[in-house]
Short mmCIF file of C-alpha atoms in Angstrom, two decimals:
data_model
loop_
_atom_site.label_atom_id
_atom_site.label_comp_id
_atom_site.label_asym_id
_atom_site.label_seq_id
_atom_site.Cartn_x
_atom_site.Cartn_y
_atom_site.Cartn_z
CA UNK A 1335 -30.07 69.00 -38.79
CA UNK A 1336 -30.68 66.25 -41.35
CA UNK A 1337 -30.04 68.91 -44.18
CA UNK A 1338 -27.00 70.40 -42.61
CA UNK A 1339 -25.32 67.13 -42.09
CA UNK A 1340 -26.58 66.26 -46.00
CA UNK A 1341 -24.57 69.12 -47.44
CA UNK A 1342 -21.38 68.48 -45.19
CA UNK A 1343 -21.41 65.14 -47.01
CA UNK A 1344 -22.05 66.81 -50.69
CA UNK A 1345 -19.08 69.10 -50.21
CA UNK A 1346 -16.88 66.29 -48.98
CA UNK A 1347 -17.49 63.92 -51.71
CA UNK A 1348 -14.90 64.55 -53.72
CA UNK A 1349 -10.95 65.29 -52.77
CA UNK A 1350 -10.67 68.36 -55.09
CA UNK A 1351 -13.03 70.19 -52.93
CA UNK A 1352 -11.79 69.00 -49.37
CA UNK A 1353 -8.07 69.88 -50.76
CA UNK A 1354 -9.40 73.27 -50.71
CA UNK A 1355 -11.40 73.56 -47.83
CA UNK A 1356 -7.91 72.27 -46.08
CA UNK A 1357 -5.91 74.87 -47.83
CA UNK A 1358 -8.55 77.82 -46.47
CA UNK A 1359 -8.39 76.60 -42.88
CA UNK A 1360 -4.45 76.80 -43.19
CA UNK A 1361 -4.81 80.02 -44.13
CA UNK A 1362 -6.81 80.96 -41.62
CA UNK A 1363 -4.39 79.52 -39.01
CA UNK A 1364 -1.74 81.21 -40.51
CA UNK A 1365 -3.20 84.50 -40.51
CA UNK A 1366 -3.85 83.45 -36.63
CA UNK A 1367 -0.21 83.41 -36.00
CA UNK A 1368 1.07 85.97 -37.55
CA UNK A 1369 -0.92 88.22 -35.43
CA UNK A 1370 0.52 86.14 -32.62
CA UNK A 1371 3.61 86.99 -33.34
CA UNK A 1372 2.92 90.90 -33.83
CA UNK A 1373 1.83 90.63 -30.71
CA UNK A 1374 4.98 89.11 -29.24
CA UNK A 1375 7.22 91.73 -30.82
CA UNK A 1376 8.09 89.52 -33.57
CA UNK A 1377 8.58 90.77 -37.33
CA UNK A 1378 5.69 88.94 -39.45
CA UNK A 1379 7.03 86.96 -42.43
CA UNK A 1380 5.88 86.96 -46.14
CA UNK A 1381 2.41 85.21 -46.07
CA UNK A 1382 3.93 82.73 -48.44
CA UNK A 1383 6.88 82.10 -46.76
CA UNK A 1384 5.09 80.83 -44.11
CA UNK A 1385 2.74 78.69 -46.13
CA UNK A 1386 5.30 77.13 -47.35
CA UNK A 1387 6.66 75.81 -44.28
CA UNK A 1388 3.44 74.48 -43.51
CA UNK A 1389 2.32 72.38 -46.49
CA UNK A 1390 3.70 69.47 -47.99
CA UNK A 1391 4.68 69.44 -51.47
CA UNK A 1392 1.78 66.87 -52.49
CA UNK A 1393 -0.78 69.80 -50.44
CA UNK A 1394 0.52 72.58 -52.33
CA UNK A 1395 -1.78 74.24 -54.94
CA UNK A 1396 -0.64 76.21 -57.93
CA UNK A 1397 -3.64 77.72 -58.40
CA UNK A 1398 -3.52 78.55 -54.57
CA UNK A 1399 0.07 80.09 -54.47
CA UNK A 1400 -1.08 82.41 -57.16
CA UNK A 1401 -3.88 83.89 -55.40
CA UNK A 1402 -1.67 84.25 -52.34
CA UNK A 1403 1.66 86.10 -54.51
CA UNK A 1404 -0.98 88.29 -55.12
CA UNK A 1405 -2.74 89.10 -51.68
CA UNK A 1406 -1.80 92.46 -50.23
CA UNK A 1407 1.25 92.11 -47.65
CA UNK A 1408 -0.21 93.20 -44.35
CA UNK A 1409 2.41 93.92 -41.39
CA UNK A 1410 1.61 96.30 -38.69
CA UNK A 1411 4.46 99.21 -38.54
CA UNK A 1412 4.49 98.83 -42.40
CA UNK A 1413 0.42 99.48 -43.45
CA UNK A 1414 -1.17 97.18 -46.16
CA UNK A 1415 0.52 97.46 -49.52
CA UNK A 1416 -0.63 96.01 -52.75
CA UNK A 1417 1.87 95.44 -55.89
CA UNK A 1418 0.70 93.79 -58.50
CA UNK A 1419 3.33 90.98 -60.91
CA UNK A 1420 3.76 93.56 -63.71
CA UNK A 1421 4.64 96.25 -60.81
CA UNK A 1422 3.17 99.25 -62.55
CA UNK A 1423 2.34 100.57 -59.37
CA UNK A 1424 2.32 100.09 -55.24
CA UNK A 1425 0.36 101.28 -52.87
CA UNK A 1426 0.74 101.24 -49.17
CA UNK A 1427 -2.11 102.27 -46.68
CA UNK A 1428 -1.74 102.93 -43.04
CA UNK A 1429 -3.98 104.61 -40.54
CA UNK A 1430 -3.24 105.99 -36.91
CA UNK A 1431 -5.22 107.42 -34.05
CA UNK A 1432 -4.18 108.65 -30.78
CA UNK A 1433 -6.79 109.06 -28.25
CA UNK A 1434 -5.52 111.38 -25.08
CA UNK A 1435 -6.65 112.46 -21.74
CA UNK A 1436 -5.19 115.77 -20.16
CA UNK A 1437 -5.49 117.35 -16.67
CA UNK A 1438 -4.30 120.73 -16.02
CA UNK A 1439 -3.98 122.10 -12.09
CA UNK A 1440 -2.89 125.34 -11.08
CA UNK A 1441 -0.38 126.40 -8.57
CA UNK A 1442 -2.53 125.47 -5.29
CA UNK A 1443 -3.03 122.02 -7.62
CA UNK A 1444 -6.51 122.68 -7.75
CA UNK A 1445 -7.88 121.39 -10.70
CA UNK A 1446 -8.77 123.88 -13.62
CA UNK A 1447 -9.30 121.96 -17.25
CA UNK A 1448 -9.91 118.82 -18.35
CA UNK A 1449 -9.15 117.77 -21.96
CA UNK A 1450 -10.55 114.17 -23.59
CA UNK A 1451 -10.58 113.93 -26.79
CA UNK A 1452 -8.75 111.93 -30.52
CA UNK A 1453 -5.92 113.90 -30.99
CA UNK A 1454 -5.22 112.74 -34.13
CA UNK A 1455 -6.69 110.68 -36.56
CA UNK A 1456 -4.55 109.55 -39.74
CA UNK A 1457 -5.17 108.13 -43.06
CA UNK A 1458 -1.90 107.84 -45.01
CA UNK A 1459 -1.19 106.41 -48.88
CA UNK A 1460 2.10 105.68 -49.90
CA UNK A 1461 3.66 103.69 -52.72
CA UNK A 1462 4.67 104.86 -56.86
CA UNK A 1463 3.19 104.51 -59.91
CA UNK A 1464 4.62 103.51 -63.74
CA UNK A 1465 8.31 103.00 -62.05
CA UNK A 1466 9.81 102.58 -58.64
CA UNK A 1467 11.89 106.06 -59.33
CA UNK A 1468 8.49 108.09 -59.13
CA UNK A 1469 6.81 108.14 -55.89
CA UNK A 1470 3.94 109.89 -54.26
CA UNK A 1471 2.70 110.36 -50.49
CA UNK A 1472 -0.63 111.24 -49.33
CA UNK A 1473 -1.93 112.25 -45.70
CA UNK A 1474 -4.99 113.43 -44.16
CA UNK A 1475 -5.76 114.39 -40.86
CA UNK A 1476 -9.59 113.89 -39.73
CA UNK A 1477 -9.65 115.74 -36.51
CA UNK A 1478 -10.34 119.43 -35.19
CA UNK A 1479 -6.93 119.39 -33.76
CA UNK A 1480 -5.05 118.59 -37.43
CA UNK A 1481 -7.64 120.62 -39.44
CA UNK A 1482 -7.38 123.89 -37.41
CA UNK A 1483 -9.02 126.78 -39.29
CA UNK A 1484 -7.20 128.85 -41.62
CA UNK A 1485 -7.34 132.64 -41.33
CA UNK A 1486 -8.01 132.65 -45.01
CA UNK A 1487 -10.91 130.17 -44.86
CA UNK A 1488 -9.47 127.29 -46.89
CA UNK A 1489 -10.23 123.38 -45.31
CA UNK A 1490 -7.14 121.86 -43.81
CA UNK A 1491 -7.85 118.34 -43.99
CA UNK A 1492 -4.75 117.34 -46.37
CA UNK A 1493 -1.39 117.31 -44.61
CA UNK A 1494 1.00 116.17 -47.06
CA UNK A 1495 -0.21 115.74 -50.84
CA UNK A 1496 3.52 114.95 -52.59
CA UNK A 1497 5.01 113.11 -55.94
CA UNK A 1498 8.61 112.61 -55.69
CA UNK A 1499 11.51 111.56 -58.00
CA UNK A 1500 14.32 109.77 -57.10
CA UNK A 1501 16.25 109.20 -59.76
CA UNK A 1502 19.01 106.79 -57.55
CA UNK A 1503 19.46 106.01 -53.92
CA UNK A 1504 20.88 109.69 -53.08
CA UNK A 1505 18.68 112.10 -54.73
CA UNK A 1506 15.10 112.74 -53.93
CA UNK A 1507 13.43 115.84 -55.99
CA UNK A 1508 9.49 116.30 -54.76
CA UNK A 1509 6.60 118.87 -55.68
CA UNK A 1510 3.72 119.65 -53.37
CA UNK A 1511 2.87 119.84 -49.93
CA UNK A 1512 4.45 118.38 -47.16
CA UNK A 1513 6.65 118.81 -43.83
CA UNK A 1514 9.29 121.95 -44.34
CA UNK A 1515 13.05 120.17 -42.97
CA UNK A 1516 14.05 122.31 -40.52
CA UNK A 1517 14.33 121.54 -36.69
CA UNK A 1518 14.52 117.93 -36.18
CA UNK A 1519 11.37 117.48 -33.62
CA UNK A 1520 8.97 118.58 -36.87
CA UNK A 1521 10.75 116.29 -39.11
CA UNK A 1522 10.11 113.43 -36.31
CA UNK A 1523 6.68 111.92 -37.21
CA UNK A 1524 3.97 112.79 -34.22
CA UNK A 1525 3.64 108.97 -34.07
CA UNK A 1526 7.17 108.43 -33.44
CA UNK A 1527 7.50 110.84 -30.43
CA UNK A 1528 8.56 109.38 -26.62
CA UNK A 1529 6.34 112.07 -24.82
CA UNK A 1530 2.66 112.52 -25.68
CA UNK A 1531 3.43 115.48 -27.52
CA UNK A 1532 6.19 117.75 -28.76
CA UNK A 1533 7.66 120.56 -26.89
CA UNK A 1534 6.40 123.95 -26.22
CA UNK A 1535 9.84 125.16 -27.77
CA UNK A 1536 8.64 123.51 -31.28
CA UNK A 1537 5.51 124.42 -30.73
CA UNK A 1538 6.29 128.23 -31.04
CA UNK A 1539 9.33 128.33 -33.89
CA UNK A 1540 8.61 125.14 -36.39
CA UNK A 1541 7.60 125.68 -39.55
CA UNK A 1542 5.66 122.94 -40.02
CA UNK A 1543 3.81 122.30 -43.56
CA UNK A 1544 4.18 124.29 -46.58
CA UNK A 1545 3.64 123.70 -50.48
CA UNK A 1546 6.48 124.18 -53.05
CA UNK A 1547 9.41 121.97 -54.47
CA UNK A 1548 11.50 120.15 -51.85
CA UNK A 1549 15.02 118.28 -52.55
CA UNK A 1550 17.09 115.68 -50.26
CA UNK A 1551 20.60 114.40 -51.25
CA UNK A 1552 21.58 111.29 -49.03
CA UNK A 1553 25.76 110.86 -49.69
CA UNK A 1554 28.41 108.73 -47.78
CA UNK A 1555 31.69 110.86 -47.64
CA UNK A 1556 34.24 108.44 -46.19
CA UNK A 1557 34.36 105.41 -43.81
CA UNK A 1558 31.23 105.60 -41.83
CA UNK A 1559 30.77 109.39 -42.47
CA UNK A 1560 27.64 110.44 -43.70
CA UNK A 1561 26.03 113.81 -44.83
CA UNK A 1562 22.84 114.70 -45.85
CA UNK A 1563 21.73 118.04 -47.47
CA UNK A 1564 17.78 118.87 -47.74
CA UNK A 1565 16.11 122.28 -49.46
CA UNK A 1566 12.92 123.72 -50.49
CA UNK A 1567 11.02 126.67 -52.09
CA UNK A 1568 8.04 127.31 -51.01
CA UNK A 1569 5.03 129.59 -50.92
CA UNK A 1570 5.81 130.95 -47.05
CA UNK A 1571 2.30 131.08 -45.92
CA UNK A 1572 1.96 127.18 -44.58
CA UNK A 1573 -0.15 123.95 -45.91
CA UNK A 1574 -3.53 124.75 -47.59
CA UNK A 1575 -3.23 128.24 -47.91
CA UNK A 1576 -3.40 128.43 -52.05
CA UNK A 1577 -2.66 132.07 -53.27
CA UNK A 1578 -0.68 134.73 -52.05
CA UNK A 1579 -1.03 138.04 -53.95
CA UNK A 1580 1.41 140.04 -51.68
CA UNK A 1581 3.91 138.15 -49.51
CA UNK A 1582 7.33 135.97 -51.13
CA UNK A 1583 8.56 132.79 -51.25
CA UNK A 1584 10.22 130.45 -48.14
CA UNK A 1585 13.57 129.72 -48.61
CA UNK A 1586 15.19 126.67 -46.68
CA UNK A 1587 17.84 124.52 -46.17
CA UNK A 1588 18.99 121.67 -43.38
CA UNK A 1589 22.40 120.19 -43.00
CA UNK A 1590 22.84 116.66 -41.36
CA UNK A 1591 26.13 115.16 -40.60
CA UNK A 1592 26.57 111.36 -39.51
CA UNK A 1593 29.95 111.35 -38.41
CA UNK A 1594 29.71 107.69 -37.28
CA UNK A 1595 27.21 106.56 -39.72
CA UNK A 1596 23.51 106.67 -40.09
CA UNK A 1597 21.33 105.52 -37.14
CA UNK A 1598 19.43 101.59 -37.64
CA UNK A 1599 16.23 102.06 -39.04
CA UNK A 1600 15.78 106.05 -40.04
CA UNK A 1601 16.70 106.63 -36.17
CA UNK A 1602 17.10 109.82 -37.02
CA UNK A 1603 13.19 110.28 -36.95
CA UNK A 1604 12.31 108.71 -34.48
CA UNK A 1605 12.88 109.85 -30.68
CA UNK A 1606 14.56 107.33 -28.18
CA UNK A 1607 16.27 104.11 -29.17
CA UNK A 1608 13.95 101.68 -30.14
CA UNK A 1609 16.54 99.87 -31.89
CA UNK A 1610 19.26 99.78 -29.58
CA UNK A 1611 22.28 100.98 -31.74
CA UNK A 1612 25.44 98.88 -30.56
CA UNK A 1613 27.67 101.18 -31.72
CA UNK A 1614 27.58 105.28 -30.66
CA UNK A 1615 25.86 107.31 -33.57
CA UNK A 1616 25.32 110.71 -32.91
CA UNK A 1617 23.46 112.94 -35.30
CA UNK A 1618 24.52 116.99 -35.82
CA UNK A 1619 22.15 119.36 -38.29
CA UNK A 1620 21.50 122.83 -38.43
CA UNK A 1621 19.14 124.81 -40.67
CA UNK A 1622 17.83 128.14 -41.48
CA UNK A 1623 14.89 129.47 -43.24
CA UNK A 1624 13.92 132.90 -45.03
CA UNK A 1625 10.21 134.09 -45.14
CA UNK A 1626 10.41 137.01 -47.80
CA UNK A 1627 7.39 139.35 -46.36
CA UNK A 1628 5.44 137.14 -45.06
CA UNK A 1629 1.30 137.85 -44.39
CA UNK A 1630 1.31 135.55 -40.98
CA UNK A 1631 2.51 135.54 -37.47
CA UNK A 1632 4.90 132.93 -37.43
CA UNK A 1633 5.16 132.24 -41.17
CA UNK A 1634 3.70 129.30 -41.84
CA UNK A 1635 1.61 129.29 -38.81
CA UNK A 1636 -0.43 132.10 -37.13
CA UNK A 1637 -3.05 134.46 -37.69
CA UNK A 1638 -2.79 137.37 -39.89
CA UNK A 1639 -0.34 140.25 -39.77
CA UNK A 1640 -2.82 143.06 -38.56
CA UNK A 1641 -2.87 145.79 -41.62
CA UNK A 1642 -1.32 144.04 -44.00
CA UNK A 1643 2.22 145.10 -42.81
CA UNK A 1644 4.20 142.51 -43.92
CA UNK A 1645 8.08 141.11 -42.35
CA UNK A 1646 10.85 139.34 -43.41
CA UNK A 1647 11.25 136.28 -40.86
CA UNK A 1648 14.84 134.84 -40.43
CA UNK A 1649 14.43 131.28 -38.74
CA UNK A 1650 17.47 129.23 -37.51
CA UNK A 1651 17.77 125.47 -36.05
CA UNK A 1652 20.75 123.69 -34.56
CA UNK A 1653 19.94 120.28 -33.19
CA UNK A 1654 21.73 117.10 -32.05
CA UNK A 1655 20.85 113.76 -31.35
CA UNK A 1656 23.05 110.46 -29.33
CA UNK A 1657 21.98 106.95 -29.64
CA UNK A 1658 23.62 104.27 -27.91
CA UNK A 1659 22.15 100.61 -26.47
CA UNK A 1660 18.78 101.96 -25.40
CA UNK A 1661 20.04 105.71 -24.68
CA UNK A 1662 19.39 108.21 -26.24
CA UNK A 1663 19.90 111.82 -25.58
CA UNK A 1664 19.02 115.05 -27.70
CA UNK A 1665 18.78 118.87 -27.51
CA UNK A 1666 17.30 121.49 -30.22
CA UNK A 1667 18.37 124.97 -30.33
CA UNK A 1668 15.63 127.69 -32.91
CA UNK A 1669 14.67 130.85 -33.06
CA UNK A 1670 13.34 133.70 -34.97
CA UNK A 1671 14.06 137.16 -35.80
CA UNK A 1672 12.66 140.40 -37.74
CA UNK A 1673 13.54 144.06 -38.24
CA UNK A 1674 10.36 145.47 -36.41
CA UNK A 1675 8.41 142.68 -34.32
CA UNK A 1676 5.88 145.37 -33.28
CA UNK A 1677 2.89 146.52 -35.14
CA UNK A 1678 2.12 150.37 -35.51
CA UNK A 1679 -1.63 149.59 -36.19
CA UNK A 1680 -2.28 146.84 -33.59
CA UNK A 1681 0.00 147.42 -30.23
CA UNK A 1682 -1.59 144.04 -28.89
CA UNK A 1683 -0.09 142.06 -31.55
CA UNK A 1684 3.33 141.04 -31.98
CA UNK A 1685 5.50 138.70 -34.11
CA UNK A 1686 7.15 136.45 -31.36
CA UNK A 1687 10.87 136.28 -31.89
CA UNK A 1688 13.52 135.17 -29.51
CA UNK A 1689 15.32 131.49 -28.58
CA UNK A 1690 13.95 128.29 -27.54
CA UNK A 1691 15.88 125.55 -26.27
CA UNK A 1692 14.90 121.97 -25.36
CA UNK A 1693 17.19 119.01 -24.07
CA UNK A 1694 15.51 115.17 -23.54
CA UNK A 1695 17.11 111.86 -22.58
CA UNK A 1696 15.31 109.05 -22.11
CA UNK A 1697 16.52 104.97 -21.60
CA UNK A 1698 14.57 101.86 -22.95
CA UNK A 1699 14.53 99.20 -20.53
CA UNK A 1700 14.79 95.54 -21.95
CA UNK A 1701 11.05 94.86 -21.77
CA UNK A 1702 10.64 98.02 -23.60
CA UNK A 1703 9.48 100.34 -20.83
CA UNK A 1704 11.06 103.28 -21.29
CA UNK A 1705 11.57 106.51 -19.11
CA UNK A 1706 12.12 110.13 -20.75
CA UNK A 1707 12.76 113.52 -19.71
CA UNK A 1708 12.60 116.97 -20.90
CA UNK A 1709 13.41 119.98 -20.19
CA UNK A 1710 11.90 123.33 -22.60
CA UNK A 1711 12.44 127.03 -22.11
CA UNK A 1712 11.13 129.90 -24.34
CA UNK A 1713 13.15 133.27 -24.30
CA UNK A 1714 11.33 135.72 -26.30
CA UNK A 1715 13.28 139.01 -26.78
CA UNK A 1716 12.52 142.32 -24.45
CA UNK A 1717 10.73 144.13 -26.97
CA UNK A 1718 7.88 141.48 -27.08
CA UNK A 1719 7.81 140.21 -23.31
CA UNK A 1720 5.13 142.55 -22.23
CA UNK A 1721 2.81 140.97 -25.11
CA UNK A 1722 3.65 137.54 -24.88
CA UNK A 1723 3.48 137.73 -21.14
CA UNK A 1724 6.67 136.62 -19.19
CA UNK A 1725 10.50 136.97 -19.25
CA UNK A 1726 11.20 133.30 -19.71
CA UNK A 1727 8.93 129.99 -20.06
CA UNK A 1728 9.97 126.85 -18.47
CA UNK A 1729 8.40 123.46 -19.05
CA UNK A 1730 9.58 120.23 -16.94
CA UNK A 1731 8.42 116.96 -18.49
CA UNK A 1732 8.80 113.29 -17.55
CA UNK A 1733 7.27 110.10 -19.28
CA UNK A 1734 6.52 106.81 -19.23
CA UNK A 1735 5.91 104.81 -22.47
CA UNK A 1736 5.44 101.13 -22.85
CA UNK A 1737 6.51 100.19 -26.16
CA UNK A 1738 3.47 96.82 -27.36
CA UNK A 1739 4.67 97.03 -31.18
CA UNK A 1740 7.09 99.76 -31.72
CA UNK A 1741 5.62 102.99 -31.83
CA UNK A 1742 2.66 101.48 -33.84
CA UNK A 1743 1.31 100.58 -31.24
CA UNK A 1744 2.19 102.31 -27.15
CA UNK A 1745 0.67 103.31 -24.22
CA UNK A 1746 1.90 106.73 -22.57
CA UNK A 1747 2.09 109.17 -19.72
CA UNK A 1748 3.91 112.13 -19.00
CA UNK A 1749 3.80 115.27 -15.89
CA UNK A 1750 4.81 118.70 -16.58
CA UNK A 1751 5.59 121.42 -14.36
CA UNK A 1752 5.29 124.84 -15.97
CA UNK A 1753 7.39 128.49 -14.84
CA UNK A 1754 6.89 131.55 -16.20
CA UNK A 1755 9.21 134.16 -14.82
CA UNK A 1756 7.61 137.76 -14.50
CA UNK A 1757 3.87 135.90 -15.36
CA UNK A 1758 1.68 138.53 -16.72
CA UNK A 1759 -1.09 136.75 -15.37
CA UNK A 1760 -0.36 134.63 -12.44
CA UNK A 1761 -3.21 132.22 -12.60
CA UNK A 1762 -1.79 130.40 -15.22
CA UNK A 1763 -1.52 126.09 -15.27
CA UNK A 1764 1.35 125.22 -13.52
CA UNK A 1765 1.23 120.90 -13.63
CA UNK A 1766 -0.72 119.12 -16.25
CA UNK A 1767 -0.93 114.77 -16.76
CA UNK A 1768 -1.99 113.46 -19.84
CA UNK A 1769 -2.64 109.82 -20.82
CA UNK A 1770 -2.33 108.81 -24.79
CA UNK A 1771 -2.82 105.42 -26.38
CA UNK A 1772 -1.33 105.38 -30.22
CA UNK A 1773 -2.52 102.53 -32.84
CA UNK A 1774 -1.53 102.42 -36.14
CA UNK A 1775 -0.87 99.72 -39.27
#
């Protein structure tokens, strides 16, 4: 005890020393507080703003303020970025889980399959390097469910692995792998969604992740008018995949029209209105894609095409999307067609083409509870029915999501009721629950 008090005294004796241990414990408090305030639902200031505010000019340290200018800016929604004063480079780093719990009944709602498990676990890198105008973006996915086996073998761990140039506000030119723009529920981030997952109408017809060359033009027409036009080449055989010594190239393009301007923070992406627009925005796009003899099921997606007998895919997407004071209301229209859907060599196999459709609305409540429901139906064409195993597929959802931080940080739950019309096999789930928690910085 005598020795502890001893050296309390040493460090104290002189006002250089106690200047600093003040300035660390005001730190400290400030870091305190801004958590507080993520908490509340309150964006977090610049570190140094707010040390500012808190010490007097005589308290101030030079020596202090430039270790602090050049701390990484930590704010959760917006990762932990690092920039340093010549700004040859940033780098941003965010992570996200989602941890879920599903429970799947049958018609007689006796209980049939229980699924616990981290749905997906993120690790994301944003940020540019030598100038602002070049940019890169980096994503991995850790778990079974985002590294699904390839048919071809490869690891699927990387999801997006992109360097972009932007050479002004409106033009974005980017080489690698990433998210294919075509219905707007895949270009919606997974951690942005209002149910716990996407529909079963995206789940059949999105093309999900592909490597090539990608272009977006952002351009104002008149007034509040907006349009944007988005494009890629790619390799048509989805993320990971390498080398393809038979099949084509992907060929895609999105239009987006704004007529009443663009929606408060990248709305666009994000399902329900978080931001509470106070003026109507509505959102219409349509796209369509061209898989020139493709070696998978759905493209991108799938397993192989039995025998090597390649097809021409011909995907189309027509979505729209209404945002007004906590409303919001949207509906999605895709499908996919080929010349022969039906495989000489394999009669069990078939290349599922048809329509999907999916409406959802959903309201934000003040305290940012908010209530969502959805509505998705498959309609696969008559030739493949008897493979895929109904006439029609009809999936009833409704949610619950409290909102803590944003979507960085929510709590969810959702029920879905499940029809098949004409059910090949008549055991199938008809209700299933599932509870998600999603964290991210």
């Amino acid at each position: 005890m005598f020795l502890v008090c001893n050296g309390i005294q040493t460090i104290f004796a002189t006002k250089f020393v106690y200047m600093r241990f003040r300035n660390i414990v005001l730190v400290f408090s400030l870091m305190a507080s801004s958590v507080f305030a993520w908490a509340q639902e309150k964006p977090a200031s610049r570190l140094l703003s707010r040390l500012d505010s808190l010490l007097t000019e005589e308290e101030q340290s030079e020596e202090m303020l430039e270790h602090l200018r050049n701390m990484p800016n930590i704010e959760v929604g917006k990762g932990i970025s690092f920039e340093p004063q010549n700004k040859l480079y940033k780098m941003t780093m965010r992570f996200r889980m989602q941890n879920m719990l599903a429970f799947d009944f049958d018609d007689d709602f006796s209980h049939t399959d229980t699924e616990a498990r981290v749905k997906r676990l993120r690790l994301r890198f944003d940020g540019y390097i030598f100038s602002p105008k070049l940019l890169y973006s980096i994503q991995l996915g850790f778990t079974p469910y985002d590294a699904k086996d390839i048919p071809n073998g490869n690891v699927n761990i990387v999801r997006d692995a992109m360097v972009y140039y932007m050479p002004n506000d409106h033009l974005s030119l980017g080489f690698g792998q990433t998210k294919i723009k075509a219905n707007r529920a895949r270009v919606n981030s997974s951690s942005a969604l209002q149910f716990v997952d996407r529909s079963i109408v995206n789940s059949e017809f999105n093309l999900d992740r592909d490597f090539g060359f990608f272009a977006e033009y952002y351009k104002p027409l008149f007034n509040d008018f907006n349009m944007a036009l988005k494009g890629s080449i790619t390799l048509g055989e989805g993320r990971n995949w390498s080398t393809s010594d038979k099949g084509g190239f992907a060929y895609t393009g999105r239009v987006e029209l704004f007529p009443l301007g663009r929606f408060k923070a990248l709305g666009d992406v994000a399902e329900g209105d978080f931001e509470r627009e106070e003026k109507v925005k509505f959102l219409i796009a349509g796209a369509y894609s061209f898989n020139n003899n493709t070696t998978r099921l759905q493209g991108q997606n799938g397993e192989y095409i039995p025998n090597d007998e390649m097809r021409n895919l011909h995907s189309y997407f027509v979505d729209f999307i209404l945002k007004y004071n906590g409303f919001a209301f949207y509906t999605d229209f895709m499908g996919r067609k080929t010349d022969n859907p039906l495989f000489t060599g394999d009669p069990s196999t078939c290349i599922y083409t048809g329509n999907g459709l999916n409406i959802q609305t959903s309201y934000l409540f003040p305290k940012n509870w908010e209530i969502a429901l959805r509505n998705s139906t498959l309609f696969p064409d008559k030739k493949v029915q008897p493979l895929v195993g109904y006439k029609n597929y009809n999936q009833t959802t409704i949610g619950v999501t409290r909102y803590l931080i944003g979507h960085s940080l929510k709590v969810q739950a959702d029920a879905s009721y499940n029809h098949q019309a004409n059910p090949a096999d008549p055991t199938y789930n008809r209700w299933e629950f599932r509870f998600q928690v999603e964290l991210g910085l």
